[in-house]
XYZ file of C-alpha atoms in Angstrom:
695
model
C 13.111 -34.768 25.747
C 15.110 -32.268 23.312
C 14.937 -33.136 19.578
C 16.376 -31.589 16.599
C 15.227 -31.814 12.739
C 16.810 -29.801 9.811
C 16.570 -29.499 6.211
C 18.499 -27.476 3.495
C 16.270 -24.615 2.549
C 17.060 -22.073 -0.387
C 20.804 -22.918 0.421
C 20.857 -22.537 4.083
C 20.098 -24.801 6.971
C 16.937 -24.673 8.565
C 16.895 -26.364 12.130
C 13.976 -26.872 14.689
C 15.001 -27.284 18.384
C 12.049 -29.035 20.127
C 11.819 -29.820 24.258
C 14.869 -27.387 24.742
C 12.986 -24.343 25.928
C 9.415 -23.005 26.879
C 8.396 -26.221 28.010
C 5.127 -24.891 29.515
C 3.545 -23.561 26.333
C 1.193 -25.775 24.522
C 3.780 -25.598 21.682
C 7.271 -24.403 21.226
C 9.917 -24.330 18.577
C 13.259 -22.926 18.684
C 14.056 -21.832 15.297
C 17.437 -21.586 13.537
C 17.575 -20.361 10.016
C 21.569 -19.942 9.437
C 22.345 -17.869 12.534
C 18.955 -16.219 12.741
C 17.232 -17.559 15.918
C 13.412 -17.186 16.730
C 11.803 -18.592 19.381
C 7.982 -19.436 18.429
C 5.399 -20.505 20.656
C 1.671 -21.117 20.708
C -0.540 -21.311 23.774
C -4.380 -21.498 24.469
C -6.468 -20.864 27.420
C -8.310 -23.920 29.221
C -11.936 -22.556 28.334
C -13.493 -19.766 26.609
C -14.131 -16.438 28.234
C -17.640 -15.712 29.134
C -19.876 -14.109 26.654
C -17.234 -14.453 23.707
C -18.538 -14.735 20.296
C -15.560 -14.641 18.091
C -12.237 -16.483 17.943
C -9.647 -14.477 19.933
C -6.363 -15.234 18.178
C -3.381 -12.760 19.154
C -0.186 -12.938 17.134
C 2.963 -11.075 18.278
C 6.326 -10.686 16.839
C 8.684 -9.067 19.044
C 12.030 -7.424 17.608
C 14.792 -7.311 20.378
C 17.757 -4.848 19.195
C 20.170 -7.140 20.910
C 19.351 -9.575 18.098
C 21.649 -7.348 16.042
C 23.902 -6.034 18.821
C 22.150 -2.485 19.318
C 21.112 -0.721 22.271
C 17.663 0.973 21.747
C 18.078 4.628 21.261
C 16.530 7.647 22.911
C 16.236 8.259 26.890
C 14.669 4.668 27.490
C 17.055 2.220 26.712
C 14.411 -0.630 26.259
C 12.145 -1.865 23.250
C 8.669 -0.143 23.921
C 5.757 -0.362 21.591
C 6.395 -2.734 18.282
C 7.784 -1.268 15.476
C 6.089 -0.950 12.180
C 7.691 -3.774 10.899
C 6.885 -5.921 13.919
C 2.979 -4.967 13.334
C 3.254 -6.075 9.535
C 4.978 -9.212 10.344
C 2.505 -10.014 12.962
C -0.168 -9.415 10.374
C 1.496 -11.537 7.835
C 1.836 -14.550 10.306
C -1.835 -14.096 11.273
C -3.409 -14.321 7.894
C -2.531 -17.935 6.642
C -2.970 -19.239 10.212
C -6.375 -17.907 11.133
C -8.577 -19.962 8.512
C -7.185 -22.778 9.745
C -8.383 -23.162 13.394
C -12.049 -24.680 13.772
C -14.563 -21.910 13.030
C -16.360 -22.496 16.288
C -13.305 -22.580 18.457
C -13.545 -19.660 20.866
C -10.567 -20.165 23.594
C -7.954 -17.453 23.556
C -4.698 -18.299 21.383
C -1.696 -16.625 21.445
C 1.276 -16.921 18.770
C 4.489 -15.289 19.928
C 7.512 -14.801 18.273
C 10.565 -13.741 20.168
C 13.563 -12.627 17.857
C 16.749 -13.621 19.469
C 19.385 -13.180 17.048
C 19.514 -12.204 13.508
C 21.484 -13.266 10.342
C 20.859 -10.464 7.728
C 20.811 -13.274 5.235
C 18.142 -15.258 6.768
C 14.946 -13.574 7.166
C 13.787 -13.554 10.812
C 9.936 -12.806 9.347
C 10.046 -16.222 7.353
C 11.418 -18.053 10.262
C 8.870 -17.019 12.463
C 5.886 -17.770 10.279
C 7.486 -21.253 9.920
C 7.821 -21.501 13.792
C 4.321 -20.331 14.318
C 2.949 -23.023 12.039
C 5.249 -25.657 13.909
C 4.477 -24.847 17.347
C 0.817 -24.576 16.566
C 0.912 -27.915 14.758
C 2.865 -29.917 17.345
C 0.786 -28.372 20.247
C -2.509 -29.716 21.816
C -4.486 -26.649 20.096
C -6.916 -27.711 17.270
C -5.414 -26.584 14.129
C -5.796 -27.846 10.369
C -2.130 -27.241 9.287
C 0.464 -27.038 8.535
C 1.391 -24.015 6.563
C 4.590 -23.038 5.181
C 5.669 -19.551 3.913
C 8.645 -18.563 1.531
C 10.043 -15.078 0.354
C 10.533 -14.544 -3.300
C 13.225 -11.889 -4.816
C 14.020 -11.309 -8.461
C 17.242 -10.265 -9.465
C 18.354 -9.444 -12.965
C 15.146 -11.313 -14.190
C 15.725 -14.392 -12.059
C 13.670 -15.644 -9.196
C 15.577 -16.043 -5.864
C 14.247 -17.742 -2.731
C 14.399 -16.352 0.660
C 16.871 -13.630 -0.724
C 20.007 -12.835 1.148
C 20.574 -9.094 2.373
C 22.383 -8.183 -0.707
C 19.821 -9.902 -3.083
C 16.899 -7.838 -1.159
C 18.764 -4.558 -2.100
C 18.991 -5.615 -5.918
C 15.546 -7.375 -6.152
C 12.503 -5.856 -7.967
C 10.229 -8.065 -6.298
C 9.285 -8.652 -2.510
C 6.703 -11.614 -2.593
C 5.749 -13.550 0.475
C 3.771 -16.924 -0.193
C 2.013 -19.090 2.249
C 0.837 -22.436 1.508
C -1.224 -25.408 2.723
C -0.620 -28.691 1.508
C -2.146 -28.044 -2.027
C -3.504 -24.548 -2.198
C -1.948 -21.008 -1.620
C -3.500 -19.563 1.421
C -1.778 -15.859 1.716
C 0.078 -13.423 -0.628
C 1.717 -10.493 0.065
C 3.770 -8.517 -2.553
C 5.707 -5.375 -3.485
C 7.000 -5.186 -7.038
C 8.649 -2.999 -9.608
C 5.645 -2.983 -12.179
C 5.678 -6.849 -12.511
C 3.502 -8.464 -15.399
C 0.591 -10.483 -14.211
C 1.875 -13.313 -15.724
C 5.281 -13.338 -14.216
C 3.931 -12.777 -10.828
C 1.731 -15.874 -11.146
C 5.012 -17.764 -11.957
C 6.620 -16.211 -8.779
C 3.573 -17.293 -6.935
C 3.835 -20.840 -7.824
C 7.405 -21.269 -7.737
C 7.127 -20.137 -3.980
C 4.220 -22.637 -3.716
C 6.396 -25.493 -5.126
C 8.824 -24.764 -2.255
C 6.330 -24.595 0.336
C 5.289 -28.156 -0.611
C 8.742 -29.295 0.313
C 8.764 -27.608 3.516
C 5.306 -28.807 4.746
C 6.665 -32.405 4.093
C 9.393 -31.529 6.282
C 6.854 -30.556 9.101
C 4.889 -33.463 8.608
C 7.906 -35.704 9.752
C 8.216 -33.374 12.798
C 4.435 -33.730 13.620
C 4.620 -37.455 13.041
C 7.332 -37.715 15.738
C 6.589 -35.288 18.610
C 2.951 -33.877 18.219
C 0.630 -33.820 21.172
C -3.406 -34.985 20.883
C -5.251 -32.014 20.036
C -7.579 -31.196 23.106
C -11.331 -31.119 23.100
C -13.044 -27.796 23.286
C -16.603 -26.219 23.897
C -18.160 -25.973 20.276
C -19.931 -22.725 19.905
C -22.561 -23.069 17.198
C -26.168 -21.605 17.181
C -28.717 -24.220 18.367
C -30.510 -25.881 15.460
C -33.930 -25.500 17.044
C -33.340 -21.728 17.307
C -31.904 -21.400 13.909
C -34.737 -23.128 12.402
C -37.607 -21.469 14.380
C -35.841 -18.139 13.477
C -35.695 -18.813 9.422
C -39.386 -20.090 9.291
C -40.572 -16.837 11.280
C -38.448 -14.485 9.458
C -38.640 -16.400 5.914
C -35.523 -16.378 3.695
C -37.314 -14.176 1.102
C -37.761 -11.700 3.835
C -34.164 -11.775 4.754
C -33.299 -11.517 1.163
C -35.299 -8.221 0.651
C -33.561 -6.995 3.764
C -29.992 -7.269 2.678
C -30.901 -6.509 -1.003
C -29.841 -2.927 -1.031
C -27.000 -0.668 -2.144
C -27.218 1.599 0.939
C -25.286 0.386 3.852
C -27.359 2.424 6.302
C -30.793 0.967 5.040
C -29.357 -2.743 5.292
C -28.276 -2.244 8.887
C -31.987 -0.867 9.788
C -33.524 -3.704 8.057
C -31.705 -6.077 10.319
C -32.086 -4.086 13.230
C -35.963 -4.281 12.810
C -35.661 -8.309 12.273
C -33.576 -8.279 15.384
C -36.230 -6.522 17.259
C -38.869 -8.832 15.858
C -37.264 -12.010 17.104
C -36.271 -10.319 20.657
C -40.113 -9.725 21.076
C -40.917 -13.325 19.958
C -38.436 -14.870 22.382
C -38.551 -12.710 25.547
C -41.211 -14.874 27.041
C -41.007 -18.169 25.243
C -37.344 -18.732 24.903
C -35.593 -15.854 26.955
C -32.063 -18.051 26.897
C -32.002 -17.580 23.167
C -31.745 -13.823 23.427
C -28.046 -13.785 23.949
C -27.456 -15.846 21.035
C -29.585 -14.032 18.565
C -26.496 -11.777 17.388
C -24.615 -15.130 16.107
C -27.916 -16.887 14.747
C -28.818 -13.587 12.626
C -25.365 -13.461 11.514
C -25.249 -16.939 10.195
C -28.668 -16.477 8.578
C -27.380 -13.294 6.624
C -24.496 -14.762 5.748
C -26.121 -17.849 4.356
C -28.585 -15.569 2.264
C -26.081 -13.413 0.813
C -23.817 -16.427 -0.346
C -26.857 -18.114 -1.663
C -27.943 -15.133 -3.751
C -24.284 -14.276 -5.074
C -23.256 -18.216 -5.787
C -26.546 -19.411 -6.882
C -28.475 -16.722 -8.347
C -25.560 -14.364 -9.460
C -27.506 -11.646 -7.430
C -25.376 -9.156 -5.611
C -26.741 -7.379 -2.804
C -26.552 -3.958 -4.389
C -27.788 -5.237 -7.809
C -24.311 -5.032 -9.682
C -22.945 -7.532 -12.027
C -20.179 -9.653 -10.717
C -17.509 -7.690 -12.980
C -19.193 -4.360 -12.204
C -17.509 -1.681 -10.304
C -19.101 0.907 -8.065
C -19.876 4.418 -9.336
C -16.427 6.192 -9.155
C -15.463 9.749 -9.086
C -12.136 11.361 -8.635
C -11.035 14.924 -7.885
C -7.930 17.214 -7.233
C -7.361 20.313 -5.326
C -9.844 19.897 -2.444
C -7.892 21.793 -0.142
C -6.636 25.015 -1.092
C -3.303 25.437 0.705
C -1.762 21.936 1.241
C 1.126 20.793 -1.190
C -1.128 18.396 -3.042
C -4.840 16.674 -2.404
C -6.766 14.248 -4.232
C -10.131 12.569 -3.339
C -11.400 9.306 -4.613
C -14.776 8.007 -4.235
C -16.043 4.515 -4.962
C -19.686 3.955 -4.206
C -20.022 4.538 -0.146
C -15.999 4.335 0.170
C -14.512 7.611 -0.102
C -10.898 8.499 0.765
C -9.058 11.866 0.906
C -5.227 12.015 0.578
C -3.280 15.061 1.442
C 0.684 15.134 0.235
C 3.113 17.179 2.291
C 6.583 17.973 0.862
C 9.712 18.521 2.909
C 13.635 18.706 3.085
C 15.425 15.411 2.828
C 16.210 16.124 6.468
C 12.579 15.383 7.473
C 12.911 11.427 6.021
C 11.977 8.877 9.036
C 14.706 7.298 10.370
C 14.300 3.664 11.376
C 15.916 1.935 14.315
C 15.170 -1.863 13.656
C 16.884 -5.271 12.883
C 17.048 -5.012 9.334
C 20.359 -3.227 8.603
C 18.909 -2.330 4.982
C 16.356 -0.462 6.563
C 17.499 2.678 8.142
C 15.167 5.335 6.753
C 12.307 5.991 4.771
C 11.905 9.001 2.518
C 8.458 8.348 1.351
C 6.055 7.757 4.126
C 2.043 6.706 3.934
C -0.088 7.060 6.763
C -3.556 5.745 6.677
C -6.475 6.857 9.247
C -9.828 5.089 9.761
C -12.130 7.313 11.955
C -15.106 5.707 13.419
C -17.349 8.439 11.734
C -16.427 6.678 8.499
C -18.942 3.970 9.320
C -21.173 5.646 11.204
C -20.100 4.858 14.373
C -18.762 6.524 17.584
C -15.605 5.683 19.653
C -12.572 7.845 20.671
C -9.424 7.870 18.545
C -6.788 6.127 20.301
C -3.982 6.411 17.258
C -3.555 3.747 14.510
C -4.345 0.425 15.136
C -2.575 -2.759 13.198
C -5.121 -2.481 10.721
C -4.440 1.302 9.993
C -0.904 0.484 9.822
C -1.068 -2.484 7.838
C -3.429 -0.630 4.962
C -0.752 2.156 5.063
C 2.070 0.246 4.332
C 0.209 -1.623 1.647
C -0.380 1.729 -0.182
C 3.180 2.868 0.529
C 4.247 -0.398 -1.026
C 2.368 -0.039 -4.097
C 3.530 3.732 -4.794
C 7.230 3.395 -4.074
C 8.013 1.699 -7.468
C 6.818 4.685 -9.276
C 8.163 7.687 -7.101
C 11.285 9.683 -8.488
C 14.686 9.230 -7.076
C 16.280 11.892 -4.844
C 18.255 13.198 -7.418
C 15.334 13.779 -9.736
C 13.236 15.136 -6.957
C 15.001 15.648 -3.764
C 12.130 16.160 -1.593
C 11.070 13.783 1.667
C 7.255 12.863 0.758
C 4.494 12.139 3.171
C 0.955 11.425 2.062
C -1.702 10.840 4.708
C -4.913 9.035 3.569
C -8.028 10.069 5.687
C -11.095 7.561 5.139
C -14.115 9.908 4.985
C -16.598 7.027 4.173
C -16.215 3.324 4.329
C -17.701 0.523 2.647
C -15.138 -1.893 1.534
C -11.541 -1.715 -0.028
C -10.760 1.742 1.491
C -6.836 0.701 1.150
C -7.334 0.542 -2.498
C -9.301 3.910 -2.445
C -6.159 5.436 -0.604
C -3.861 4.273 -3.215
C -5.983 5.965 -6.185
C -6.482 9.037 -4.014
C -2.586 9.019 -3.376
C -1.733 9.059 -6.985
C -3.963 11.913 -7.500
C -2.555 13.937 -4.603
C 1.179 13.096 -5.671
C 0.387 14.218 -9.158
C -1.433 17.463 -8.217
C 1.600 18.163 -5.727
C 3.913 18.012 -8.663
C 5.684 15.025 -7.824
C 7.249 13.314 -10.957
C 5.857 9.717 -10.479
C 6.790 7.574 -13.259
C 3.126 6.261 -13.881
C -0.362 6.221 -12.296
C -1.084 3.815 -9.692
C -4.748 2.395 -9.146
C -5.955 -0.312 -6.651
C -8.974 -2.672 -6.899
C -10.333 -5.762 -4.452
C -11.813 -8.717 -5.756
C -13.710 -11.386 -3.600
C -14.831 -14.785 -3.905
C -17.657 -16.929 -2.808
C -17.190 -20.816 -2.880
C -19.589 -23.752 -2.868
C -19.072 -27.478 -2.287
C -15.910 -28.165 -4.333
C -13.147 -26.227 -5.925
C -15.118 -25.941 -9.397
C -17.953 -24.162 -7.606
C -16.991 -20.542 -7.043
C -17.706 -17.034 -8.390
C -15.457 -14.084 -8.145
C -16.754 -10.564 -7.713
C -14.959 -7.501 -8.649
C -14.785 -4.493 -6.424
C -16.455 -6.112 -3.221
C -18.527 -3.955 -0.693
C -18.001 -4.474 2.906
C -21.093 -7.112 3.120
C -19.304 -9.233 0.618
C -15.888 -8.874 2.111
C -17.593 -9.673 5.578
C -19.512 -12.866 4.423
C -17.287 -13.795 1.334
C -14.032 -15.866 1.361
C -11.661 -13.539 -0.223
C -10.212 -10.051 -0.214
C -7.883 -10.097 -3.050
C -6.310 -6.654 -3.320
C -4.049 -5.777 -6.167
C -2.441 -2.307 -7.203
C -0.397 -1.193 -10.110
C 0.201 0.773 -13.152
C -0.880 -0.125 -16.948
C 2.721 -1.941 -17.072
C 2.320 -4.424 -13.998
C 1.700 -5.141 -10.537
C 3.088 -2.816 -7.789
C 1.493 -4.443 -4.732
C -0.615 -7.555 -3.744
C -2.530 -8.447 -0.226
C -4.604 -11.554 -0.247
C -6.610 -12.265 2.868
C -8.847 -15.622 2.736
C -11.193 -17.449 5.254
C -11.072 -20.584 3.568
C -8.161 -23.333 3.447
C -6.528 -22.080 0.433
C -7.126 -21.151 -3.318
C -6.328 -22.945 -6.465
C -4.053 -21.922 -9.266
C -7.271 -21.191 -11.448
C -8.748 -18.981 -8.834
C -5.627 -16.891 -8.276
C -4.880 -16.568 -11.991
C -8.666 -15.376 -12.668
C -8.362 -12.923 -9.662
C -5.155 -11.443 -10.917
C -6.536 -10.730 -14.351
C -9.851 -9.654 -13.201
C -8.130 -6.763 -11.149
C -6.098 -6.104 -14.275
C -9.078 -5.212 -16.038
C -10.860 -3.125 -13.312
C -7.228 -1.434 -12.898
C -7.177 -0.386 -16.711
C -10.890 1.196 -16.549
C -9.965 2.996 -13.373
C -6.691 4.568 -14.577
C -7.959 5.251 -18.011
C -11.725 6.432 -17.356
C -11.661 7.535 -13.897
C -8.555 9.154 -12.866
C -6.851 10.219 -16.445
C -9.672 12.651 -17.175
C -8.976 14.600 -13.857
C -5.279 14.812 -13.797
C -3.350 12.722 -16.674
C 0.330 13.545 -15.382
C 2.241 15.320 -12.756
C 2.079 18.993 -12.538
C 5.434 20.532 -13.804
C 6.163 22.696 -10.571
C 5.260 22.187 -7.275
C 2.633 24.367 -5.745
C 2.854 28.012 -4.388
C 2.601 26.875 -0.782
C 5.313 24.002 -1.238
C 8.825 24.230 -0.421
C 11.087 24.737 -3.417
C 14.227 22.603 -3.113
C 17.249 23.059 -5.529
C 20.316 20.881 -5.372
C 23.762 21.317 -6.427
C 27.067 19.192 -6.306
C 29.740 20.322 -4.571
C 33.459 18.445 -4.025
C 32.905 16.086 -0.998
C 36.170 17.270 0.322
C 34.584 20.630 0.824
C 31.802 19.553 2.986
C 33.648 20.409 6.212
C 34.177 23.943 4.875
C 30.407 24.367 4.275
C 29.552 23.016 7.415
C 31.962 24.665 9.666
C 33.274 24.084 13.104
C 30.253 22.564 15.045
C 27.851 23.534 12.319
C 28.823 27.245 12.671
C 28.907 28.047 8.988
C 25.959 26.371 7.666
C 23.903 27.597 10.859
C 24.803 31.103 9.803
C 23.642 30.535 6.176
C 20.345 29.143 7.297
C 19.957 32.039 9.858
C 20.502 34.663 7.302
C 18.196 33.126 4.598
C 15.763 31.188 6.417
C 16.082 28.056 4.314
C 16.893 24.588 5.176
C 20.135 23.156 4.024
C 21.028 19.190 3.778
C 24.098 17.720 2.643
C 25.018 14.223 2.129
C 28.194 12.172 2.041
C 28.509 12.423 -1.905
C 28.481 16.067 -1.854
C 24.921 16.934 -2.660
C 23.525 20.204 -1.298
C 19.663 20.672 -1.231
C 18.421 24.044 -0.261
C 14.865 24.173 0.697
C 12.593 27.046 1.344
C 9.455 28.952 0.005
C 10.883 31.936 -1.439
C 13.071 31.630 -4.394
C 15.005 34.537 -3.983
C 16.297 33.134 -0.397
C 17.113 29.801 -1.978
C 19.405 31.573 -4.474
C 20.923 33.600 -1.869
C 21.932 30.509 0.224
C 23.267 28.663 -2.966
C 25.449 31.615 -3.738
C 26.975 31.462 -0.197
C 27.592 27.622 -0.606
C 29.265 28.267 -3.916
C 31.425 31.202 -2.613
C 32.502 28.940 0.311
C 33.726 25.995 -2.072
C 35.279 28.399 -4.932
C 38.635 29.039 -4.949
C 39.043 33.026 -5.385
C 40.732 33.650 -8.614
C 42.733 36.548 -9.832
C 41.018 39.391 -11.608
C 37.437 38.297 -10.656
C 35.170 40.635 -8.809
C 33.176 39.603 -5.560
C 30.681 41.421 -3.427
C 31.021 41.027 0.344
C 30.365 42.837 3.873
C 32.703 44.612 5.891
C 32.860 42.447 9.277
C 36.151 43.655 10.787
C 38.159 47.043 10.739
C 42.000 47.167 11.822
C 44.857 49.829 11.510
C 46.228 48.012 8.388
C 43.025 47.296 6.557
C 39.583 45.640 6.761
C 38.103 42.123 6.344
C 35.536 41.415 4.195
C 33.257 38.347 4.286
C 31.924 37.008 1.207
C 29.910 34.198 2.777
C 29.767 32.687 6.484
C 33.201 31.492 7.085
C 34.842 32.825 4.108
C 36.722 35.939 4.399
C 39.391 38.171 2.736
C 41.444 41.164 3.550
C 41.603 44.582 1.771
C 45.149 46.229 2.777
C 44.473 50.101 3.657
C 46.687 50.688 0.461
C 44.259 49.038 -1.630
C 41.009 50.847 -0.407
C 41.002 54.251 -2.281
C 43.165 56.062 -4.662
C 43.377 58.556 -2.279
C 45.479 58.284 0.640
C 43.675 56.970 3.510
C 44.672 57.812 7.121
C 42.321 55.800 9.096
C 40.289 52.754 7.487
C 37.124 53.729 9.685
C 37.279 57.276 7.692
C 36.215 55.219 4.454
C 34.580 51.872 5.350
C 32.170 51.163 8.038
C 31.120 47.830 9.629
C 28.290 46.172 7.759
C 28.866 48.144 4.668
C 28.408 45.983 1.299
C 31.640 46.722 -0.832
C 32.750 45.537 -4.364
C 36.190 43.951 -4.310
C 38.468 42.459 -7.125
C 40.933 39.542 -6.182
C 44.709 40.284 -6.886
C 45.803 37.002 -6.329
C 48.271 35.723 -3.722
C 50.598 37.572 -1.788
C 54.401 36.411 -1.106
C 53.160 34.863 2.088
C 50.588 32.760 -0.188
C 47.679 34.791 1.190
C 44.732 35.770 -1.204
C 44.396 39.747 -1.217
C 41.627 42.082 -2.522
C 41.517 45.411 -3.693
C 38.958 48.143 -3.622
C 40.547 50.780 -5.484
C 41.168 48.542 -8.397
C 37.416 47.509 -9.169
C 36.711 48.606 -12.689
């Protein structure tokens, strides 16, 4: 039976249609926010797959270009692989939802969001986040929801919720907050150096709005939700766990994990596993297949107890202590810029490449504000960085997400196109990984950009803090600079990047049912302390400000302004004129609609030559002024001189020499460079030139 529920959300109407479409899904909600329409569905398998030892949750966000009245570009006129925005939105939906499923649930679950129609003033991403929560809550899938999500912008110092298209363009903040009934469960932010106290204010303003949305969802769930289905609980048998602990002993497990060398720890656990396999091969062969999860549980309890009760971290650091840090630049001799940042066993090398503005990335998506990217940050995480072996199949969702986070952190400090008319690409290669490579890539990228001569406004550093919680909200400990084991067994990975002045990016992942305001505030201020140390004591001593010039192997770009009405003359018919300049000089030329001409090349003389040609094309000839040109055509009555591609003038035979000239070719030859003076316009309004009157 079809039912509709509505509420006013940030000045627009949010409507949820249930029972209208997709009846065979476990849960389905047709979401309307303004004129934006998203179909959100939740489906689950009847039972777990054989041998599965994790929760197989899949989140999809499908952008269809018909939603904005577009036909896909290229030869294949249909959507193919997900766009970067689709991948990032899927991750943002996943992060607040995943912790609320039962920890021992192993059924396959898919949350699908199909974007059917887009109103640019009503975010389809927020609509999908709300739709996923509602579809799952009303389904029979076990889920401890609901969650609610809100976007926050800031225009002229004032917070705006779920900002419109115009507000997003003007906003200095792009914050997404997801909440449960009483806690914040996910934060994603990009900001223009926003102070910490202002960011906290924005987070909890969004949280207050999320509580109202949850009250609305509660009314829907009370009326139409299905009873939750039973499922096969996957947990370690108690008798196996107790026998394992008594045989290995907690003290031995503590010794095994208490090391700052990841490889040593892994070898210790391997030896413990071998002992248990030997013990159970004859007595309890049915336990062998369960050992992996049992040892994981034992190791996790040991690490959490060590940290929470004894304040003893696996590598021996204090809770506020950062691992050993080093920073370097100019690792690679011929790239445009390179920087390497090492934190303990995490090491990232970032390479900067500069190019002409024509090399900016074009985007073909559903957001009309996002048509291209001048700055591109890409992140690669090869298997050797964690001592594993597997073939590279291109970037996965994690790599795309980490690259986007670093990009978001650095965009606020980049120079404008007018200040630095380059397309910029940074690539972060993870060489070694033991926690928080995304933040290492931000530090390495800052070093690389400054080494490349990109005039960034301020240095950016990133750091991650973790969390171990106890039995109640007051029993917790925050860890600065978490390594892989603390992330793996902990409750939070709170990544914050910024400058001395404020925050530029946040990404918060948690495994519990939300964080209190106290924990969030302490985590944010802890990252401020660590970030300040990294900027002052590690990065600044290596390179404290951007180099004043780009490197010798970098392209040089010079930009001039011309009258926009003259653009056609520079381009020429079918690009003939501009292509001739490019062919003659070997440079690249970009012209925008405002008349900004950017000339890009490695050789400075070639750049100046091209600029002179452009100036010649757009400048009107002046009487009495001297010019230099090439003879391109000889006629009986005179010669035509080319001053720049597409710009010619004529010298009459009587103006070639002070001596009488019978035949032009007796004096001039094709390709000859000659000096002329402008005589002004003749009786027919044509500009004429003279060789003989040159002083």
